[in-house]
Amino acid sequence: AATKQREKEADEFAKESGDLKANIAACGKAIDAIASGMAGSFLQSKAADTLKQLLLTQQGASLDRYSREALTEFLALRGSAHYTPVSNEVIGILKTMQEGMEKDLDDITKVENDAITTFEGLVSAKEKEIAAATEAIEVKTQRAGETAVQIVSSKNELEDTKDSLGADERFLMELKKNCASGAGEYEARKQARSEELVAITETIKVLNDDDALDLFKKTLSLSQTSTVF
């Protein structure tokens, strides 16, 4: 948008400055021709036609009535045969118009230069913004690529973890099953050993009884007697 506006302003300046330069040049030629006594030949030139058109513009309208009439009368002359020497008033009018147009040209040139400077500053700022945005895009694009790779890697790791978890869960189930079976076997062995301890305790008690000792002695004596015979 700024570029289009600048182009429009540049076109307007080119047209306006071109018109002013043509009018300034026409005034200069008229002044030189009048001062050198060659106004007749000037009136037949293209510069004279330019001055006539100038009277119809804003610069011509800004002249007072006397100055307009004097300049119009001068431009209405045809050829040197009908040429009536003009006073310095016409030269003064032309110089005044020339100076005014030169000032206008300086003013619009300054405005144009300021607009160019402003536009170039805007372009420079926007180019820096574009460069910064481009760099940010490149960084984020690289980061997005790295993130995508990390996502794929994480998904693969997740699948591996799921597989490992499934294997661990199956192992845990087998382990619980084996533990349950082992607990039953342990309880059975514990019960058997408890019964064995009771039996051993009862046996020791029986063996330590006096009647058992007498019986054991009698049995031992009888056994020895049988051996003798």
PDB file of C-alpha atoms in Angstrom:
ATOM      1  CA  ALA A   1       0.000   0.000   0.000  1.00  0.00           C
ATOM      2  CA  ALA A   2       2.832   2.389   0.839  1.00  0.00           C
ATOM      3  CA  THR A   3       4.559   1.558  -2.454  1.00  0.00           C
ATOM      4  CA  LYS A   4       1.419   2.264  -4.471  1.00  0.00           C
ATOM      5  CA  GLN A   5       0.900   5.546  -2.606  1.00  0.00           C
ATOM      6  CA  ARG A   6       4.535   6.508  -3.219  1.00  0.00           C
ATOM      7  CA  GLU A   7       4.189   5.732  -6.925  1.00  0.00           C
ATOM      8  CA  LYS A   8       1.045   7.854  -7.101  1.00  0.00           C
ATOM      9  CA  GLU A   9       2.761  10.757  -5.324  1.00  0.00           C
ATOM     10  CA  ALA A  10       5.808  10.417  -7.580  1.00  0.00           C
ATOM     11  CA  ASP A  11       3.609  10.544 -10.696  1.00  0.00           C
ATOM     12  CA  GLU A  12       1.798  13.629  -9.400  1.00  0.00           C
ATOM     13  CA  PHE A  13       5.111  15.298  -8.576  1.00  0.00           C
ATOM     14  CA  ALA A  14       6.548  14.453 -11.993  1.00  0.00           C
ATOM     15  CA  LYS A  15       3.543  16.019 -13.746  1.00  0.00           C
ATOM     16  CA  GLU A  16       3.371  19.104 -11.537  1.00  0.00           C
ATOM     17  CA  SER A  17       7.128  19.698 -11.537  1.00  0.00           C
ATOM     18  CA  GLY A  18       7.232  19.156 -15.308  1.00  0.00           C
ATOM     19  CA  ASP A  19       4.543  21.784 -15.847  1.00  0.00           C
ATOM     20  CA  LEU A  20       6.297  24.231 -13.524  1.00  0.00           C
ATOM     21  CA  LYS A  21       9.649  23.699 -15.225  1.00  0.00           C
ATOM     22  CA  ALA A  22       8.069  24.260 -18.653  1.00  0.00           C
ATOM     23  CA  ASN A  23       6.358  27.441 -17.455  1.00  0.00           C
ATOM     24  CA  ILE A  24       9.530  28.706 -15.764  1.00  0.00           C
ATOM     25  CA  ALA A  25      11.482  28.055 -18.952  1.00  0.00           C
ATOM     26  CA  ALA A  26       8.834  29.885 -21.019  1.00  0.00           C
ATOM     27  CA  CYS A  27       9.013  32.904 -18.701  1.00  0.00           C
ATOM     28  CA  GLY A  28      12.795  32.912 -18.953  1.00  0.00           C
ATOM     29  CA  LYS A  29      12.699  32.832 -22.743  1.00  0.00           C
ATOM     30  CA  ALA A  30      10.118  35.641 -22.822  1.00  0.00           C
ATOM     31  CA  ILE A  31      12.211  37.784 -20.502  1.00  0.00           C
ATOM     32  CA  ASP A  32      15.353  37.196 -22.579  1.00  0.00           C
ATOM     33  CA  ALA A  33      13.485  37.916 -25.831  1.00  0.00           C
ATOM     34  CA  ILE A  34      11.925  41.143 -24.547  1.00  0.00           C
ATOM     35  CA  ALA A  35      15.206  42.311 -23.031  1.00  0.00           C
ATOM     36  CA  SER A  36      17.068  41.665 -26.304  1.00  0.00           C
ATOM     37  CA  GLY A  37      14.375  43.236 -28.497  1.00  0.00           C
ATOM     38  CA  MET A  38      13.380  39.950 -30.103  1.00  0.00           C
ATOM     39  CA  ALA A  39       9.893  39.658 -28.656  1.00  0.00           C
ATOM     40  CA  GLY A  40       8.419  39.268 -32.139  1.00  0.00           C
ATOM     41  CA  SER A  41      10.232  36.007 -32.832  1.00  0.00           C
ATOM     42  CA  PHE A  42       9.447  34.776 -29.325  1.00  0.00           C
ATOM     43  CA  LEU A  43       5.706  35.279 -29.895  1.00  0.00           C
ATOM     44  CA  GLN A  44       5.903  32.792 -32.742  1.00  0.00           C
ATOM     45  CA  SER A  45       7.593  30.148 -30.548  1.00  0.00           C
ATOM     46  CA  LYS A  46       6.238  27.232 -28.582  1.00  0.00           C
ATOM     47  CA  ALA A  47       7.240  29.013 -25.372  1.00  0.00           C
ATOM     48  CA  ALA A  48       4.691  31.752 -26.149  1.00  0.00           C
ATOM     49  CA  ASP A  49       1.952  29.134 -26.456  1.00  0.00           C
ATOM     50  CA  THR A  50       3.059  27.799 -23.067  1.00  0.00           C
ATOM     51  CA  LEU A  51       2.665  31.245 -21.526  1.00  0.00           C
ATOM     52  CA  LYS A  52      -0.809  31.581 -23.022  1.00  0.00           C
ATOM     53  CA  GLN A  53      -1.802  28.315 -21.396  1.00  0.00           C
ATOM     54  CA  LEU A  54      -0.221  29.540 -18.169  1.00  0.00           C
ATOM     55  CA  LEU A  55      -2.678  32.459 -18.027  1.00  0.00           C
ATOM     56  CA  LEU A  56      -5.497  29.905 -17.812  1.00  0.00           C
ATOM     57  CA  THR A  57      -3.967  28.109 -14.804  1.00  0.00           C
ATOM     58  CA  GLN A  58      -3.924  28.951 -11.110  1.00  0.00           C
ATOM     59  CA  GLN A  59      -0.683  30.937 -11.527  1.00  0.00           C
ATOM     60  CA  GLY A  60      -2.306  33.120 -14.160  1.00  0.00           C
ATOM     61  CA  ALA A  61      -5.451  33.551 -12.089  1.00  0.00           C
ATOM     62  CA  SER A  62      -3.366  34.750  -9.149  1.00  0.00           C
ATOM     63  CA  LEU A  63      -2.203  37.819 -11.121  1.00  0.00           C
ATOM     64  CA  ASP A  64      -3.968  41.116 -10.547  1.00  0.00           C
ATOM     65  CA  ARG A  65      -6.241  42.405 -13.309  1.00  0.00           C
ATOM     66  CA  TYR A  66      -3.745  44.949 -14.668  1.00  0.00           C
ATOM     67  CA  SER A  67      -0.944  42.370 -14.865  1.00  0.00           C
ATOM     68  CA  ARG A  68      -3.182  39.852 -16.613  1.00  0.00           C
ATOM     69  CA  GLU A  69      -4.318  42.404 -19.164  1.00  0.00           C
ATOM     70  CA  ALA A  70      -0.756  43.581 -19.814  1.00  0.00           C
ATOM     71  CA  LEU A  71       0.526  40.062 -20.293  1.00  0.00           C
ATOM     72  CA  THR A  72      -2.469  39.094 -22.433  1.00  0.00           C
ATOM     73  CA  GLU A  73      -1.936  42.120 -24.666  1.00  0.00           C
ATOM     74  CA  PHE A  74       1.727  41.219 -25.047  1.00  0.00           C
ATOM     75  CA  LEU A  75       0.972  37.640 -26.015  1.00  0.00           C
ATOM     76  CA  ALA A  76      -1.716  38.802 -28.499  1.00  0.00           C
ATOM     77  CA  LEU A  77       0.863  40.532 -30.700  1.00  0.00           C
ATOM     78  CA  ARG A  78       1.697  38.858 -34.026  1.00  0.00           C
ATOM     79  CA  GLY A  79       5.066  39.187 -35.656  1.00  0.00           C
ATOM     80  CA  SER A  80       7.581  41.981 -35.569  1.00  0.00           C
ATOM     81  CA  ALA A  81       5.573  44.167 -37.954  1.00  0.00           C
ATOM     82  CA  HIS A  82       2.804  44.534 -35.447  1.00  0.00           C
ATOM     83  CA  TYR A  83       5.143  44.529 -32.455  1.00  0.00           C
ATOM     84  CA  THR A  84       4.788  47.443 -30.087  1.00  0.00           C
ATOM     85  CA  PRO A  85       7.670  47.823 -27.655  1.00  0.00           C
ATOM     86  CA  VAL A  86       6.557  46.738 -24.219  1.00  0.00           C
ATOM     87  CA  SER A  87       7.552  48.404 -21.036  1.00  0.00           C
ATOM     88  CA  ASN A  88       9.591  46.861 -18.307  1.00  0.00           C
ATOM     89  CA  GLU A  89       6.285  46.164 -16.590  1.00  0.00           C
ATOM     90  CA  VAL A  90       5.801  42.994 -18.662  1.00  0.00           C
ATOM     91  CA  ILE A  91       9.308  41.844 -17.770  1.00  0.00           C
ATOM     92  CA  GLY A  92       8.508  42.536 -14.105  1.00  0.00           C
ATOM     93  CA  ILE A  93       5.267  40.573 -14.366  1.00  0.00           C
ATOM     94  CA  LEU A  94       7.061  37.645 -15.996  1.00  0.00           C
ATOM     95  CA  LYS A  95       9.858  37.708 -13.374  1.00  0.00           C
ATOM     96  CA  THR A  96       7.288  37.772 -10.590  1.00  0.00           C
ATOM     97  CA  MET A  97       5.494  34.805 -12.116  1.00  0.00           C
ATOM     98  CA  GLN A  98       8.800  33.012 -12.641  1.00  0.00           C
ATOM     99  CA  GLU A  99       9.912  33.564  -9.067  1.00  0.00           C
ATOM    100  CA  GLY A 100       6.547  32.377  -7.759  1.00  0.00           C
ATOM    101  CA  MET A 101       6.706  29.214  -9.838  1.00  0.00           C
ATOM    102  CA  GLU A 102      10.334  28.599  -8.813  1.00  0.00           C
ATOM    103  CA  LYS A 103       9.238  28.859  -5.184  1.00  0.00           C
ATOM    104  CA  ASP A 104       6.359  26.465  -5.853  1.00  0.00           C
ATOM    105  CA  LEU A 105       8.796  24.076  -7.528  1.00  0.00           C
ATOM    106  CA  ASP A 106      11.150  24.273  -4.537  1.00  0.00           C
ATOM    107  CA  ASP A 107       8.242  23.633  -2.168  1.00  0.00           C
ATOM    108  CA  ILE A 108       6.896  20.563  -3.974  1.00  0.00           C
ATOM    109  CA  THR A 109      10.454  19.273  -4.475  1.00  0.00           C
ATOM    110  CA  LYS A 110      11.046  19.516  -0.721  1.00  0.00           C
ATOM    111  CA  VAL A 111       7.754  17.715  -0.069  1.00  0.00           C
ATOM    112  CA  GLU A 112       8.730  15.028  -2.591  1.00  0.00           C
ATOM    113  CA  ASN A 113      12.197  14.569  -1.062  1.00  0.00           C
ATOM    114  CA  ASP A 114      10.687  14.329   2.426  1.00  0.00           C
ATOM    115  CA  ALA A 115       8.188  11.763   1.138  1.00  0.00           C
ATOM    116  CA  ILE A 116      11.019   9.763  -0.453  1.00  0.00           C
ATOM    117  CA  THR A 117      13.013   9.838   2.801  1.00  0.00           C
ATOM    118  CA  THR A 118       9.973   8.753   4.800  1.00  0.00           C
ATOM    119  CA  PHE A 119       9.190   5.986   2.324  1.00  0.00           C
ATOM    120  CA  GLU A 120      12.782   4.720   2.296  1.00  0.00           C
ATOM    121  CA  GLY A 121      12.756   4.679   6.111  1.00  0.00           C
ATOM    122  CA  LEU A 122       9.505   2.718   6.061  1.00  0.00           C
ATOM    123  CA  VAL A 123      10.910   0.284   3.493  1.00  0.00           C
ATOM    124  CA  SER A 124      14.066  -0.182   5.576  1.00  0.00           C
ATOM    125  CA  ALA A 125      12.013  -0.856   8.716  1.00  0.00           C
ATOM    126  CA  LYS A 126       9.747  -3.302   6.867  1.00  0.00           C
ATOM    127  CA  GLU A 127      12.730  -5.088   5.333  1.00  0.00           C
ATOM    128  CA  LYS A 128      14.187  -5.538   8.821  1.00  0.00           C
ATOM    129  CA  GLU A 129      10.823  -6.863  10.017  1.00  0.00           C
ATOM    130  CA  ILE A 130      10.699  -9.243   7.043  1.00  0.00           C
ATOM    131  CA  ALA A 131      14.247 -10.431   7.751  1.00  0.00           C
ATOM    132  CA  ALA A 132      13.440 -10.990  11.423  1.00  0.00           C
ATOM    133  CA  ALA A 133      10.179 -12.766  10.551  1.00  0.00           C
ATOM    134  CA  THR A 134      11.964 -14.911   7.951  1.00  0.00           C
ATOM    135  CA  GLU A 135      14.606 -15.899  10.492  1.00  0.00           C
ATOM    136  CA  ALA A 136      11.884 -16.691  13.048  1.00  0.00           C
ATOM    137  CA  ILE A 137      10.067 -18.808  10.450  1.00  0.00           C
ATOM    138  CA  GLU A 138      13.265 -20.722   9.665  1.00  0.00           C
ATOM    139  CA  VAL A 139      13.946 -21.318  13.369  1.00  0.00           C
ATOM    140  CA  LYS A 140      10.370 -22.419  14.025  1.00  0.00           C
ATOM    141  CA  THR A 141      10.344 -24.604  10.911  1.00  0.00           C
ATOM    142  CA  GLN A 142      13.529 -26.316  12.091  1.00  0.00           C
ATOM    143  CA  ARG A 143      12.037 -26.653  15.574  1.00  0.00           C
ATOM    144  CA  ALA A 144       8.838 -28.077  14.093  1.00  0.00           C
ATOM    145  CA  GLY A 145      10.881 -30.639  12.133  1.00  0.00           C
ATOM    146  CA  GLU A 146      12.836 -31.622  15.230  1.00  0.00           C
ATOM    147  CA  THR A 147       9.598 -31.857  17.209  1.00  0.00           C
ATOM    148  CA  ALA A 148       8.065 -34.085  14.537  1.00  0.00           C
ATOM    149  CA  VAL A 149      11.089 -36.398  14.743  1.00  0.00           C
ATOM    150  CA  GLN A 150      10.826 -36.418  18.541  1.00  0.00           C
ATOM    151  CA  ILE A 151       7.116 -37.254  18.295  1.00  0.00           C
ATOM    152  CA  VAL A 152       7.833 -40.210  15.996  1.00  0.00           C
ATOM    153  CA  SER A 153      10.639 -41.358  18.283  1.00  0.00           C
ATOM    154  CA  SER A 154       8.396 -40.968  21.347  1.00  0.00           C
ATOM    155  CA  LYS A 155       5.637 -42.965  19.645  1.00  0.00           C
ATOM    156  CA  ASN A 156       8.114 -45.742  18.886  1.00  0.00           C
ATOM    157  CA  GLU A 157       9.340 -45.654  22.477  1.00  0.00           C
ATOM    158  CA  LEU A 158       5.719 -45.743  23.648  1.00  0.00           C
ATOM    159  CA  GLU A 159       5.025 -48.845  21.545  1.00  0.00           C
ATOM    160  CA  ASP A 160       8.180 -50.494  22.895  1.00  0.00           C
ATOM    161  CA  THR A 161       7.148 -49.573  26.437  1.00  0.00           C
ATOM    162  CA  LYS A 162       3.670 -51.007  25.873  1.00  0.00           C
ATOM    163  CA  ASP A 163       5.181 -54.249  24.589  1.00  0.00           C
ATOM    164  CA  SER A 164       7.555 -54.372  27.547  1.00  0.00           C
ATOM    165  CA  LEU A 165       4.684 -53.586  29.925  1.00  0.00           C
ATOM    166  CA  GLY A 166       2.620 -56.420  28.447  1.00  0.00           C
ATOM    167  CA  ALA A 167       5.503 -58.847  28.919  1.00  0.00           C
ATOM    168  CA  ASP A 168       6.026 -57.609  32.495  1.00  0.00           C
ATOM    169  CA  GLU A 169       2.305 -57.994  33.247  1.00  0.00           C
ATOM    170  CA  ARG A 170       2.317 -61.565  31.916  1.00  0.00           C
ATOM    171  CA  PHE A 171       5.414 -62.318  33.976  1.00  0.00           C
ATOM    172  CA  LEU A 172       3.719 -60.808  37.036  1.00  0.00           C
ATOM    173  CA  MET A 173       0.635 -62.964  36.515  1.00  0.00           C
ATOM    174  CA  GLU A 174       2.812 -66.086  36.243  1.00  0.00           C
ATOM    175  CA  LEU A 175       4.753 -64.972  39.297  1.00  0.00           C
ATOM    176  CA  LYS A 176       1.548 -64.457  41.311  1.00  0.00           C
ATOM    177  CA  LYS A 177       0.308 -67.852  40.156  1.00  0.00           C
ATOM    178  CA  ASN A 178       3.573 -69.501  41.180  1.00  0.00           C
ATOM    179  CA  CYS A 179       3.543 -67.607  44.463  1.00  0.00           C
ATOM    180  CA  ALA A 180       0.013 -68.842  45.205  1.00  0.00           C
ATOM    181  CA  SER A 181       1.001 -72.411  44.399  1.00  0.00           C
ATOM    182  CA  GLY A 182       4.189 -72.089  46.433  1.00  0.00           C
ATOM    183  CA  ALA A 183       2.235 -70.655  49.366  1.00  0.00           C
ATOM    184  CA  GLY A 184      -0.037 -73.716  49.350  1.00  0.00           C
ATOM    185  CA  GLU A 185       2.917 -76.082  49.223  1.00  0.00           C
ATOM    186  CA  TYR A 186       4.589 -74.138  52.006  1.00  0.00           C
ATOM    187  CA  GLU A 187       1.501 -74.373  54.192  1.00  0.00           C
ATOM    188  CA  ALA A 188       1.306 -78.133  53.495  1.00  0.00           C
ATOM    189  CA  ARG A 189       4.985 -78.611  54.403  1.00  0.00           C
ATOM    190  CA  LYS A 190       4.525 -76.405  57.442  1.00  0.00           C
ATOM    191  CA  GLN A 191       1.533 -78.507  58.548  1.00  0.00           C
ATOM    192  CA  ALA A 192       3.435 -81.749  57.972  1.00  0.00           C
ATOM    193  CA  ARG A 193       6.427 -80.566  59.937  1.00  0.00           C
ATOM    194  CA  SER A 194       4.174 -79.371  62.701  1.00  0.00           C
ATOM    195  CA  GLU A 195       2.617 -82.816  62.878  1.00  0.00           C
ATOM    196  CA  GLU A 196       6.081 -84.366  62.792  1.00  0.00           C
ATOM    197  CA  LEU A 197       7.178 -82.175  65.691  1.00  0.00           C
ATOM    198  CA  VAL A 198       4.105 -83.192  67.668  1.00  0.00           C
ATOM    199  CA  ALA A 199       4.807 -86.857  66.961  1.00  0.00           C
ATOM    200  CA  ILE A 200       8.455 -86.484  67.928  1.00  0.00           C
ATOM    201  CA  THR A 201       7.484 -84.664  71.095  1.00  0.00           C
ATOM    202  CA  GLU A 202       5.007 -87.402  71.977  1.00  0.00           C
ATOM    203  CA  THR A 203       7.598 -90.053  71.221  1.00  0.00           C
ATOM    204  CA  ILE A 204      10.173 -88.382  73.438  1.00  0.00           C
ATOM    205  CA  LYS A 205       7.593 -88.067  76.170  1.00  0.00           C
ATOM    206  CA  VAL A 206       6.719 -91.716  75.895  1.00  0.00           C
ATOM    207  CA  LEU A 207      10.378 -92.730  75.895  1.00  0.00           C
ATOM    208  CA  ASN A 208      11.080 -90.677  78.992  1.00  0.00           C
ATOM    209  CA  ASP A 209       8.220 -92.283  80.932  1.00  0.00           C
ATOM    210  CA  ASP A 210       9.258 -94.646  83.822  1.00  0.00           C
ATOM    211  CA  ASP A 211       7.107 -97.488  82.552  1.00  0.00           C
ATOM    212  CA  ALA A 212       8.700 -97.175  79.167  1.00  0.00           C
ATOM    213  CA  LEU A 213      12.153 -97.312  80.734  1.00  0.00           C
ATOM    214  CA  ASP A 214      11.305-100.446  82.707  1.00  0.00           C
ATOM    215  CA  LEU A 215       9.871-102.046  79.613  1.00  0.00           C
ATOM    216  CA  PHE A 216      12.930-101.051  77.640  1.00  0.00           C
ATOM    217  CA  LYS A 217      15.230-102.553  80.335  1.00  0.00           C
ATOM    218  CA  LYS A 218      13.237-105.796  80.426  1.00  0.00           C
ATOM    219  CA  THR A 219      13.274-105.978  76.667  1.00  0.00           C
ATOM    220  CA  LEU A 220      16.995-105.366  76.610  1.00  0.00           C
ATOM    221  CA  SER A 221      17.635-108.040  79.320  1.00  0.00           C
ATOM    222  CA  LEU A 222      15.515-110.569  77.508  1.00  0.00           C
ATOM    223  CA  SER A 223      17.311-109.835  74.326  1.00  0.00           C
ATOM    224  CA  GLN A 224      20.670-110.406  75.968  1.00  0.00           C
ATOM    225  CA  THR A 225      19.477-113.699  77.506  1.00  0.00           C
ATOM    226  CA  SER A 226      18.247-114.931  74.170  1.00  0.00           C
ATOM    227  CA  THR A 227      21.579-114.143  72.735  1.00  0.00           C
ATOM    228  CA  VAL A 228      23.390-116.242  75.384  1.00  0.00           C
ATOM    229  CA  PHE A 229      21.276-119.298  74.752  1.00  0.00           C
TER     230      PHE A 229
END
